[in-house]
mmCIF file of C-alpha atoms in Angstrom:
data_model
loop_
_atom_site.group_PDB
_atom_site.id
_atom_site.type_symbol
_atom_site.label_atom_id
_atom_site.label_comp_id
_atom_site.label_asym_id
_atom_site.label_seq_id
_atom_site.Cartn_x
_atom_site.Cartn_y
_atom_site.Cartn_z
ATOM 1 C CA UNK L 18 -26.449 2.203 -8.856
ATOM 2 C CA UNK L 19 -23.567 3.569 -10.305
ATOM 3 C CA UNK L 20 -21.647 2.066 -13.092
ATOM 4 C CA UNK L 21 -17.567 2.635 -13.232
ATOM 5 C CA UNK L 22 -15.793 1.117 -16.639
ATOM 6 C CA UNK L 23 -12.633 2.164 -16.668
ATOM 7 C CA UNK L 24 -11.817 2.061 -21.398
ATOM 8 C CA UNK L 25 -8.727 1.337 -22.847
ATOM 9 C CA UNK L 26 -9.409 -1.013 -25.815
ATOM 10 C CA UNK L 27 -13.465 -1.237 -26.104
ATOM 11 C CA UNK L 28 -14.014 -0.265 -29.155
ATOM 12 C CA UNK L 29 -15.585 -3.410 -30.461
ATOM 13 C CA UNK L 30 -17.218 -4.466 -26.661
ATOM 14 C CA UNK L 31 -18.827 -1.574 -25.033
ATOM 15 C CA UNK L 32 -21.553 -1.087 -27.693
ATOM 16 C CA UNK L 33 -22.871 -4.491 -26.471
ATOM 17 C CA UNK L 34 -22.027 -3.908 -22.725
ATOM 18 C CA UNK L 35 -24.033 -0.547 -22.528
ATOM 19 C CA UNK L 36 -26.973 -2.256 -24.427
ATOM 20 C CA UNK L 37 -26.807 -5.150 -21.412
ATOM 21 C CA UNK L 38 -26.793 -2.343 -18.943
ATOM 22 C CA UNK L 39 -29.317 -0.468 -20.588
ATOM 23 C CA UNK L 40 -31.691 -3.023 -19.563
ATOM 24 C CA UNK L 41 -30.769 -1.912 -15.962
ATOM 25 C CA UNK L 42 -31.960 1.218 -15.968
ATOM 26 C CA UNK L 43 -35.339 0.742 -14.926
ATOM 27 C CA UNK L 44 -36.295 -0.659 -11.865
ATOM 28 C CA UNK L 45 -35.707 -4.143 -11.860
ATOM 29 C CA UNK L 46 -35.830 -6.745 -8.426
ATOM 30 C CA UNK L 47 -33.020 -8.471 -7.406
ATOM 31 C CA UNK L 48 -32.667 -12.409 -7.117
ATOM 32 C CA UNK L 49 -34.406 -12.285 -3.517
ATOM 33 C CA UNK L 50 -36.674 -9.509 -4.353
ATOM 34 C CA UNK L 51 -35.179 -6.239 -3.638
ATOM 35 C CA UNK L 52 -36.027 -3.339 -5.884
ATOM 36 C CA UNK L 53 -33.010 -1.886 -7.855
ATOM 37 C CA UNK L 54 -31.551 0.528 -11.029
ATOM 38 C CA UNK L 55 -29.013 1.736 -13.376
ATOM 39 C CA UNK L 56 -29.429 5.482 -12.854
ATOM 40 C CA UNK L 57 -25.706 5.796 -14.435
ATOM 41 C CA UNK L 58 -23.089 4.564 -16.533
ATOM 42 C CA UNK L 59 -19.773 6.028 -15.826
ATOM 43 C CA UNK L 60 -17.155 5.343 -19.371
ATOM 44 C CA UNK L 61 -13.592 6.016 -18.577
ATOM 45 C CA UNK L 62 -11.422 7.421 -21.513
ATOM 46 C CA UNK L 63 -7.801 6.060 -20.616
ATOM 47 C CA UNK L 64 -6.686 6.547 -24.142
ATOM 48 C CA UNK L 65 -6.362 3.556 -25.737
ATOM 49 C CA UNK L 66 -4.776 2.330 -29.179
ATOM 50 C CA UNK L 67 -7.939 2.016 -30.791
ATOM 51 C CA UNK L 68 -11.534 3.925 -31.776
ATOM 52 C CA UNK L 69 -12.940 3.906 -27.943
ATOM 53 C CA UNK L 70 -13.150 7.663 -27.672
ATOM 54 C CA UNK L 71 -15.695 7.610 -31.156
ATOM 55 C CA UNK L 72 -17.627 4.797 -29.721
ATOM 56 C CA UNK L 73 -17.942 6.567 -26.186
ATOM 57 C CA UNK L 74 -19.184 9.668 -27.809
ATOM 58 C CA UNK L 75 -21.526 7.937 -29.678
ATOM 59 C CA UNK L 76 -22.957 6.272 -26.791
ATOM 60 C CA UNK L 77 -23.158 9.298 -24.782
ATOM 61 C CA UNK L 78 -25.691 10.436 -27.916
ATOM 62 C CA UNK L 79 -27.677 7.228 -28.234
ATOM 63 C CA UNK L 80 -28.103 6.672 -24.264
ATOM 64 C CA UNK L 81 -29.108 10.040 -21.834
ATOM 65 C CA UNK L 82 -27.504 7.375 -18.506
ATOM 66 C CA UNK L 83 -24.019 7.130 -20.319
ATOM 67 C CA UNK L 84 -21.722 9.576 -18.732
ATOM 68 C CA UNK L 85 -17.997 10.582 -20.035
ATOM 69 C CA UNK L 86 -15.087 11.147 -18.131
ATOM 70 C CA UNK L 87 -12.354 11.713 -20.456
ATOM 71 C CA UNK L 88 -8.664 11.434 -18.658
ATOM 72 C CA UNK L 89 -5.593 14.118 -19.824
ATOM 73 C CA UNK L 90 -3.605 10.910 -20.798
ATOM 74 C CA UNK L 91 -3.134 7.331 -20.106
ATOM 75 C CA UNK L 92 -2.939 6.743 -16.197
ATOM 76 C CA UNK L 93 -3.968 2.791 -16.266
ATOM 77 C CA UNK L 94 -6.928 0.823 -15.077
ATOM 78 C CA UNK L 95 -6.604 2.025 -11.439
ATOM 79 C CA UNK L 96 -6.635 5.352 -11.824
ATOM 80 C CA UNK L 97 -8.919 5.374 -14.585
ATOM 81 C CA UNK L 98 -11.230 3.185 -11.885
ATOM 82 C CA UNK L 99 -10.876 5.991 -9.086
ATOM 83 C CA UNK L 100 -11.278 8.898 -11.787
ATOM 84 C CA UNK L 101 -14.604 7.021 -12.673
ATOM 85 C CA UNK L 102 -15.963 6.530 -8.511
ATOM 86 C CA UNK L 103 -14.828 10.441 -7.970
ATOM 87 C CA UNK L 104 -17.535 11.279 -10.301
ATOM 88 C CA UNK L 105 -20.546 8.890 -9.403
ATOM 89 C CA UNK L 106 -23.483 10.282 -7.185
ATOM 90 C CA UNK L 107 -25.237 6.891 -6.849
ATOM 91 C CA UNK L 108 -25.599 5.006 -3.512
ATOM 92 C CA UNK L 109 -23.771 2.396 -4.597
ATOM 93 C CA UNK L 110 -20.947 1.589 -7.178
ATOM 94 C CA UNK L 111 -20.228 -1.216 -9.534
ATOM 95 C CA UNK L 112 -16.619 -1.491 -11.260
ATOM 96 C CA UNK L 113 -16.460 -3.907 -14.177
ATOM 97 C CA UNK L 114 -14.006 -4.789 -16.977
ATOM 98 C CA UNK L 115 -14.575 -3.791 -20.965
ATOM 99 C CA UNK L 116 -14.294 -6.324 -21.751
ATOM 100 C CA UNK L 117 -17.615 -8.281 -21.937
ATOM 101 C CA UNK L 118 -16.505 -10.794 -19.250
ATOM 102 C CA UNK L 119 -18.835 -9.418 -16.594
ATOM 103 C CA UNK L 120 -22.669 -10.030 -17.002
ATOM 104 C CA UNK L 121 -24.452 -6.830 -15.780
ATOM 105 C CA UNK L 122 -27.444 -9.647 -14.852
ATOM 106 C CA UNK L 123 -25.324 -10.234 -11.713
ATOM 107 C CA UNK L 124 -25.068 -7.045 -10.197
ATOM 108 C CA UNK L 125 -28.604 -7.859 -8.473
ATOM 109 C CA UNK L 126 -26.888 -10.914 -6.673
ATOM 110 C CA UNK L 127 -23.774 -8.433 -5.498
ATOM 111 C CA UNK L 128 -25.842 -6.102 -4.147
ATOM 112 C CA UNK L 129 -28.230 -9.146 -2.048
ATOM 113 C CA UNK L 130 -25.166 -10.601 -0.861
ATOM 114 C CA UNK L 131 -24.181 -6.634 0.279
ATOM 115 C CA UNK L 132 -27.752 -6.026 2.296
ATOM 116 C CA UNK L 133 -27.428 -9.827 3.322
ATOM 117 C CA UNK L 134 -24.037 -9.531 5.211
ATOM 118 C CA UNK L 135 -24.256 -5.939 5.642
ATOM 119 C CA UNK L 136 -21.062 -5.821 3.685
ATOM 120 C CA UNK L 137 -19.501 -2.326 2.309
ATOM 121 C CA UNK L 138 -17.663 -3.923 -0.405
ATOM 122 C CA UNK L 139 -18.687 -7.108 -2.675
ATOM 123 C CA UNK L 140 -16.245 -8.540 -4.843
ATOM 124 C CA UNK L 141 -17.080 -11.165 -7.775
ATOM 125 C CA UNK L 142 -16.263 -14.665 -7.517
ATOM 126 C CA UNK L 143 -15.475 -16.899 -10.329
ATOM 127 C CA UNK L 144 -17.216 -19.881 -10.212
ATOM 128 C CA UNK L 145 -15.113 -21.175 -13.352
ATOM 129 C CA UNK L 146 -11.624 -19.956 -14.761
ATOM 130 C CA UNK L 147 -10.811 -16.266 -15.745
ATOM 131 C CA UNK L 148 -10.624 -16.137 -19.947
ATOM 132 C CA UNK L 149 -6.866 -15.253 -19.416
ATOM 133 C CA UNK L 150 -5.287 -18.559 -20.368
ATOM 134 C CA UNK L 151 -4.498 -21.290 -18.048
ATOM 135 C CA UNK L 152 -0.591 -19.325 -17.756
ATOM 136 C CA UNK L 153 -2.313 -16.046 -17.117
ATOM 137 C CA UNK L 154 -4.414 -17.738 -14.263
ATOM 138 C CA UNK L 155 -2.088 -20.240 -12.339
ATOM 139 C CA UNK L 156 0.553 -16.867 -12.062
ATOM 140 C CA UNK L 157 -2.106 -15.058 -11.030
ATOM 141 C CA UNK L 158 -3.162 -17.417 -8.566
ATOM 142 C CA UNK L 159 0.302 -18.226 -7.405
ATOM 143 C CA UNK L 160 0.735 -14.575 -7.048
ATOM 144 C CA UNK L 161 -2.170 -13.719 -4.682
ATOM 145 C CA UNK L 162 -1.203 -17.113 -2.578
ATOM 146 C CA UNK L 163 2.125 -15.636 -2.421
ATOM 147 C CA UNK L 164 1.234 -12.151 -0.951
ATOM 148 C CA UNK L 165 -1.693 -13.833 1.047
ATOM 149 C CA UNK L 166 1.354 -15.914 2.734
ATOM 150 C CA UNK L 167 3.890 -13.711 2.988
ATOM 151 C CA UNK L 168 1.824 -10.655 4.038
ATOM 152 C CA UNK L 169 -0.490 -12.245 6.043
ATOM 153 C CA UNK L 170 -3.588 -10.206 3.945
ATOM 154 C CA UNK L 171 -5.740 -13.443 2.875
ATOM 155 C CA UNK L 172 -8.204 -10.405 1.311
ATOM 156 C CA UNK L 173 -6.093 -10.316 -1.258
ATOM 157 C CA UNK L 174 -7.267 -13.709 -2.838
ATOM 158 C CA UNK L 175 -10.689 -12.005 -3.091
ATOM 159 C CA UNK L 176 -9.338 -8.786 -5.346
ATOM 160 C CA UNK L 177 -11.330 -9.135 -8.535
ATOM 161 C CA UNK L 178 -12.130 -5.309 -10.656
ATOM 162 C CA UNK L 179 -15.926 -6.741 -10.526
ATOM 163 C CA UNK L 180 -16.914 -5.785 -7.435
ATOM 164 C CA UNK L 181 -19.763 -3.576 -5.712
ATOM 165 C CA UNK L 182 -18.740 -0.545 -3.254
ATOM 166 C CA UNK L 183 -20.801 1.101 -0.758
ATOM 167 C CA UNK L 184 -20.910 5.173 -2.553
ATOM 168 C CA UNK L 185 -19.495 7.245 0.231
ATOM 169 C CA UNK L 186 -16.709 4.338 0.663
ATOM 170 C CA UNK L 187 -16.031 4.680 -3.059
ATOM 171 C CA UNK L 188 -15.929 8.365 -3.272
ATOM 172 C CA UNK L 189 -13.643 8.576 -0.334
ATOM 173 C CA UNK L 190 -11.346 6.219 -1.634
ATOM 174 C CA UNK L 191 -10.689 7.870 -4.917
ATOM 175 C CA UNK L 192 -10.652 11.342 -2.711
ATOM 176 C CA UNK L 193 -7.679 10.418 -0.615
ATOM 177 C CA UNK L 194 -5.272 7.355 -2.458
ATOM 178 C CA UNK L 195 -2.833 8.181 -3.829
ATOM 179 C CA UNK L 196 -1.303 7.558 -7.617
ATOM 180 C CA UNK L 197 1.066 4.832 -6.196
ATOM 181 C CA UNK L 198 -1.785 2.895 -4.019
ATOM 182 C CA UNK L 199 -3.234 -0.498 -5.173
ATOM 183 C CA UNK L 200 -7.228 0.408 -5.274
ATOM 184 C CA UNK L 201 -8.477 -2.642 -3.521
ATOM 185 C CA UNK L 202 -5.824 -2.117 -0.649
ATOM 186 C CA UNK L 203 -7.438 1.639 -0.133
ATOM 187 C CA UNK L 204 -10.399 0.241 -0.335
ATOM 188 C CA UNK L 205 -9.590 -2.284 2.960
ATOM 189 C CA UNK L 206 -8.024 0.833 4.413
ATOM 190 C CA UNK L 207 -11.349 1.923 5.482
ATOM 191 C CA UNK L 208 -14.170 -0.742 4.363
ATOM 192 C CA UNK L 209 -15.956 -2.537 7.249
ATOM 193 C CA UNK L 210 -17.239 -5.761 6.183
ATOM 194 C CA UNK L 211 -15.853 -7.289 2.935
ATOM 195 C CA UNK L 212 -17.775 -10.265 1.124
ATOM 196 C CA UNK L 213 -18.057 -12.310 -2.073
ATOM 197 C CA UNK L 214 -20.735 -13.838 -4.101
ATOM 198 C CA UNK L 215 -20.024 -16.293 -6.744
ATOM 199 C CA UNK L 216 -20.464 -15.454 -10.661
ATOM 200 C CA UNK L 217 -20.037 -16.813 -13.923
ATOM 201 C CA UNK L 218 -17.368 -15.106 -16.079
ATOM 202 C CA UNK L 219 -17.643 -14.715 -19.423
ATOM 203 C CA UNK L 220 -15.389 -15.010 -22.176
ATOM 204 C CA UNK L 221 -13.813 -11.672 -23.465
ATOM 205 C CA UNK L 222 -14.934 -10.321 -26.745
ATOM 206 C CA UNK L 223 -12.953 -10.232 -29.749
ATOM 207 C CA UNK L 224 -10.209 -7.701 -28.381
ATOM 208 C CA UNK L 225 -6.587 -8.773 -27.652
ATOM 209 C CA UNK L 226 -5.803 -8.018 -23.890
ATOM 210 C CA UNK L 227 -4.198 -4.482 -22.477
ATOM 211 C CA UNK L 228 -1.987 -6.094 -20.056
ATOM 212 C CA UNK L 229 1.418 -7.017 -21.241
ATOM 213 C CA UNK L 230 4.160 -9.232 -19.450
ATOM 214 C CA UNK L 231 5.377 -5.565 -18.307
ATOM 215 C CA UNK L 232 1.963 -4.333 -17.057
ATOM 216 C CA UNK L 233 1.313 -7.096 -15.146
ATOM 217 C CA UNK L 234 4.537 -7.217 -13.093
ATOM 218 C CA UNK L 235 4.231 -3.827 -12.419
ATOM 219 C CA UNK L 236 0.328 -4.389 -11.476
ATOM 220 C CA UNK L 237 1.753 -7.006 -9.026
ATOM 221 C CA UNK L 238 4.330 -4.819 -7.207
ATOM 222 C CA UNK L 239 1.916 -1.575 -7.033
ATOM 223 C CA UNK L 240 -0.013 -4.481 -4.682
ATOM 224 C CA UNK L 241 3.053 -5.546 -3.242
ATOM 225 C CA UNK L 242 3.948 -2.091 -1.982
ATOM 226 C CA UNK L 243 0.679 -1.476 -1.022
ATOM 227 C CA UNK L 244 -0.177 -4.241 0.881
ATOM 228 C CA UNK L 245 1.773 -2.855 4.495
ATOM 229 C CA UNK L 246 4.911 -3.520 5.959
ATOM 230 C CA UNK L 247 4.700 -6.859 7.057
ATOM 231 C CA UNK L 248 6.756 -8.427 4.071
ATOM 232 C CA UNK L 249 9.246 -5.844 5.357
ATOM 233 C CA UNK L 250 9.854 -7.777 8.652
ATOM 234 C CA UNK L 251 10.858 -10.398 7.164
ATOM 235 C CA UNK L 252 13.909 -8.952 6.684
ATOM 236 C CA UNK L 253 14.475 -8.345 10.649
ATOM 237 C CA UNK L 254 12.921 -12.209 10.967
ATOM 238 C CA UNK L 255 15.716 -13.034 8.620
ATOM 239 C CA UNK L 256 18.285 -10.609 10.656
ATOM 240 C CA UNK L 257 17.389 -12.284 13.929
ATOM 241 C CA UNK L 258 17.650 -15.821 12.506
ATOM 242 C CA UNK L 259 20.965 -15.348 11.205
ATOM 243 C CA UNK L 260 21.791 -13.854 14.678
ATOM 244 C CA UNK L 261 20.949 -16.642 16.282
ATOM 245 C CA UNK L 262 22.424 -19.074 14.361
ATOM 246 C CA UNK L 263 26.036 -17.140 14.922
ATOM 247 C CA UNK L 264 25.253 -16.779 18.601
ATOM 248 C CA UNK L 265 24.507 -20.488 18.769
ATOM 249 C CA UNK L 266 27.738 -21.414 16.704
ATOM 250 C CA UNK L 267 29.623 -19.333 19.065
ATOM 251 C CA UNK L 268 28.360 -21.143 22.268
ATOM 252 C CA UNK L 269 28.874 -24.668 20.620
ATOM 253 C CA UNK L 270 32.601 -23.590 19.796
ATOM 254 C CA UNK L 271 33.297 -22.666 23.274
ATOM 255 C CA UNK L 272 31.880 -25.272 24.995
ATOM 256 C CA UNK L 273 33.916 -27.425 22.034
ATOM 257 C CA UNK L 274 37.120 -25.787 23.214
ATOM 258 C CA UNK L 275 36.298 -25.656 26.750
ATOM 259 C CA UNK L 276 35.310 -29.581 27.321
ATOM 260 C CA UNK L 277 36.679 -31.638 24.429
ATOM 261 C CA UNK L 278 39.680 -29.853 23.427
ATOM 262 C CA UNK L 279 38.451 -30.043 19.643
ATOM 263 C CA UNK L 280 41.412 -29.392 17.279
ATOM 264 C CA UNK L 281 40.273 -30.626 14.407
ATOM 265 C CA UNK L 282 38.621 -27.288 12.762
ATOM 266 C CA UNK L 283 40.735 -25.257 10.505
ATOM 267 C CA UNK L 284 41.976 -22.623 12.784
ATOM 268 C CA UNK L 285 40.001 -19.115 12.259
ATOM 269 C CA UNK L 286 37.476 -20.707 10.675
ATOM 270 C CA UNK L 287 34.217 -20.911 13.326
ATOM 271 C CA UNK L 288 35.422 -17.147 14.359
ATOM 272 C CA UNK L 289 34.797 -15.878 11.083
ATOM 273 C CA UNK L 290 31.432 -17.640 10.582
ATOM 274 C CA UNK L 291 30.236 -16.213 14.007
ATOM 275 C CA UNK L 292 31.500 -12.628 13.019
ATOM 276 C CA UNK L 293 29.665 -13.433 9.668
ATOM 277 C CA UNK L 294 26.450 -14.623 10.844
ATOM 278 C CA UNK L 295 26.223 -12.285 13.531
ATOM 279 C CA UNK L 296 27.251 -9.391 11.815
ATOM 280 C CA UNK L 297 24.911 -9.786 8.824
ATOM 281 C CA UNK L 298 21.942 -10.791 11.128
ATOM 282 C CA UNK L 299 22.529 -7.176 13.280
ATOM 283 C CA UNK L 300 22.827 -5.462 9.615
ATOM 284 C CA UNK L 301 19.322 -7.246 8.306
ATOM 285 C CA UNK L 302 17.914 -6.684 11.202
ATOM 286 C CA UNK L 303 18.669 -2.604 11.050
ATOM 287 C CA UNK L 304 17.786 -2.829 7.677
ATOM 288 C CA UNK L 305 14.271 -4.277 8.584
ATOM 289 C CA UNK L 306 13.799 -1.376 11.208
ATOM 290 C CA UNK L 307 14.764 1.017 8.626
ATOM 291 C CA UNK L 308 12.184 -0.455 6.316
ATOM 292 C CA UNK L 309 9.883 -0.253 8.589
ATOM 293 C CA UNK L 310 10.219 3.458 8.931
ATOM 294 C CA UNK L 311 9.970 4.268 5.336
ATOM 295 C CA UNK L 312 6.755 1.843 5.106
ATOM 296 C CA UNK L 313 5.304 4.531 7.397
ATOM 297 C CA UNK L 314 6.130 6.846 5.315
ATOM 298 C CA UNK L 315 5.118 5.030 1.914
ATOM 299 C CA UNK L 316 1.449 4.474 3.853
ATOM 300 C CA UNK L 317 1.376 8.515 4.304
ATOM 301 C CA UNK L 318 2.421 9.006 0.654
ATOM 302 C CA UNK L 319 -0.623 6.815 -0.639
ATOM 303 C CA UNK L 320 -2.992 8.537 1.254
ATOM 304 C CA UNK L 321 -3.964 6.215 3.759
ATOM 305 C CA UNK L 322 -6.403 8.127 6.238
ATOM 306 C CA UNK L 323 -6.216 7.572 9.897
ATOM 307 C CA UNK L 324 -10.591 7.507 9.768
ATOM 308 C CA UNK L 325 -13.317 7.894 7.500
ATOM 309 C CA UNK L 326 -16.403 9.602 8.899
ATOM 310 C CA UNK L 327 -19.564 7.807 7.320
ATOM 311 C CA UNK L 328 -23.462 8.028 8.030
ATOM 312 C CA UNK L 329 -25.137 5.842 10.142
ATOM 313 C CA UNK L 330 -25.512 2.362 8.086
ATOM 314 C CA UNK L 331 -29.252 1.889 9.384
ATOM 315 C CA UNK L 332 -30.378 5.130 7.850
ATOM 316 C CA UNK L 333 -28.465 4.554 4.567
ATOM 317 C CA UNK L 334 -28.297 1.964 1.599
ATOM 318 C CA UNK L 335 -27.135 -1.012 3.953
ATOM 319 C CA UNK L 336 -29.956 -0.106 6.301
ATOM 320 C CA UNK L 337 -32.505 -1.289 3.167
ATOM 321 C CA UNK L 338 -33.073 -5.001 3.178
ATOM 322 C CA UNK L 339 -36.229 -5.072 3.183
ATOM 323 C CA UNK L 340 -37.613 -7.414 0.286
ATOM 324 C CA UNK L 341 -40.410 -5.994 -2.270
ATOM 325 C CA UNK L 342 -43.665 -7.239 -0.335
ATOM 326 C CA UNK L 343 -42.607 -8.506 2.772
ATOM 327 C CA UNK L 344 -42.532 -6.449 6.489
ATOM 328 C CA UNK L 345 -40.377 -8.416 8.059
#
């Protein structure tokens, strides 16, 4: 195992998370059996406000697993997530938070639940409410249901930065995305089989949060662009509804004039709707073709390979689910 923390503000909470995951680095058995370990932990500099980079190198001295990676400047969790994977060499890779909220005790159950479903990528999920806030969650929540609807990704309900990656996936991923791409969407871009296994969050430690009002809007429409084109046909949906509707207006004012005589309408008045609804339904709909063309674009721009070329999953870490002690 691998472990990626991406460190912004962890000055007072990574002393105590390395000292969890210290415990990790012997071989240990996972909840069902299987043998497991630590063999690195992977600490992020994104140049935070506070004393991280002290407490980092200070870990680095008290623990021989704790490894560095110290970024030119402030890129944001993301980045500082795919900086962390491009330097791992362990067969798998575990992303947590700074935080405190993730216990390092479940990582055994992420990686059963991987070997169990023979699933590249494991994401964490709560079995009670994020520490956020109850605001904090219901957006977040209404955000996710949003995309899930609109872009017809339900995956995206399942994003959570705890979350266990197959290596090679991992180190492609942060080889070929891009600095615009949302990481979990590259990380569907070429991930087989995606699963989750239910853990208990814990509260944050005594920090105040990185993510402004600002952050988080922007964290939402990095996701939003990333997610495909789909939201963009809407727009031609939209186009081709509003064509309708003016071609429909046009036959009911013909057959109007044609069979009842109908005088009643203000003169000039269902001509101009039909040139209105008809012209801006042809204009959305060009618009949504147009859109379309620059999502291909935008896809090419985030790095979004056509294949990934892998090993075969029997001979690697999937291929191992046998339990300590049994044959079977």
């Amino acid at each position: 195992m691998s472990v990626v923390v991406p460190v912004y503000q962890g000055e007072l909470t990574l002393p105590k998370l390395v000292a969890e995951l210290a415990e990790w680095t012997h071989e240990h058995s996972t909840p069902v059996g299987r043998p497991m370990i630590v063999e690195e932990v992977l600490l992020v500099f994104d140049h935070g406000p506070d004393r991280s980079a002290e407490v980092i190198r200070s870990l680095a001295e008290e623990y021989s697993f704790v490894r560095p990676v110290w970024l030119s400047r402030n890129f944001g969790q993301h980045p500082a997530t795919l900086a962390g994977m491009a330097s791992t060499g362990g067969e798998w890779i575990v992303t947590m938070d700074e935080d405190g909220q993730h216990d390092p005790a479940t990582i055994g159950a992420l990686l059963d639940t991987a070997l169990d479903e023979q699933a590249a990528v494991v994401y964490a999920e709560p079995a009670n409410p994020a520490p956020h806030g109850l605001a904090r969650n219901a957006a977040s929540k209404s955000a996710k249901w949003l995309l899930a609807g609109l872009m017809s990704v339900p995956e995206i309900r399942r994003y959570q930065s705890y979350r266990l990656i197959l290596g090679e996936i991992g180190r492609s991923v942060a080889a070929y995305a891009g600095s615009e791409a949302y990481l979990d969407v590259a990380i569907g871009w070429i991930a087989g089989r995606v699963a989750t296994t239910p853990v208990l969050l814990r509260e944050e430690g005594d920090r105040r949060s990185g993510y402004r009002l600002r952050t988080l809007l922007s964290h939402w429409w990095r996701l939003t662009l990333s997610s495909g084109t789909k939201g963009l046909r809407l727009v031609s949906m939209i186009g081709v509804l509003f064509a309708g509707c003016g071609l429909l207006l046009a036959a009911y004012v013909l057959l109007s004039y044609a069979f009842f005589q109908s005088t009643a309408d203000v003169r000039g008045w269902a001509s101009t709707m039909i040139v209105l609804l008809f012209g801006f339904g042809a204009t959305l709909f060009s618009l949504g073709v147009i859109a379309e063309y620059i999502g291909v674009n935008v896809k090419t721009a985030m790095g979004k390979p056509p294949y990934l070329i892998v090993t075969d999953a029997a001979d690697g870490p999937l291929g191992r689910t046998q339990v300590r002690g049994s044959r079977s």
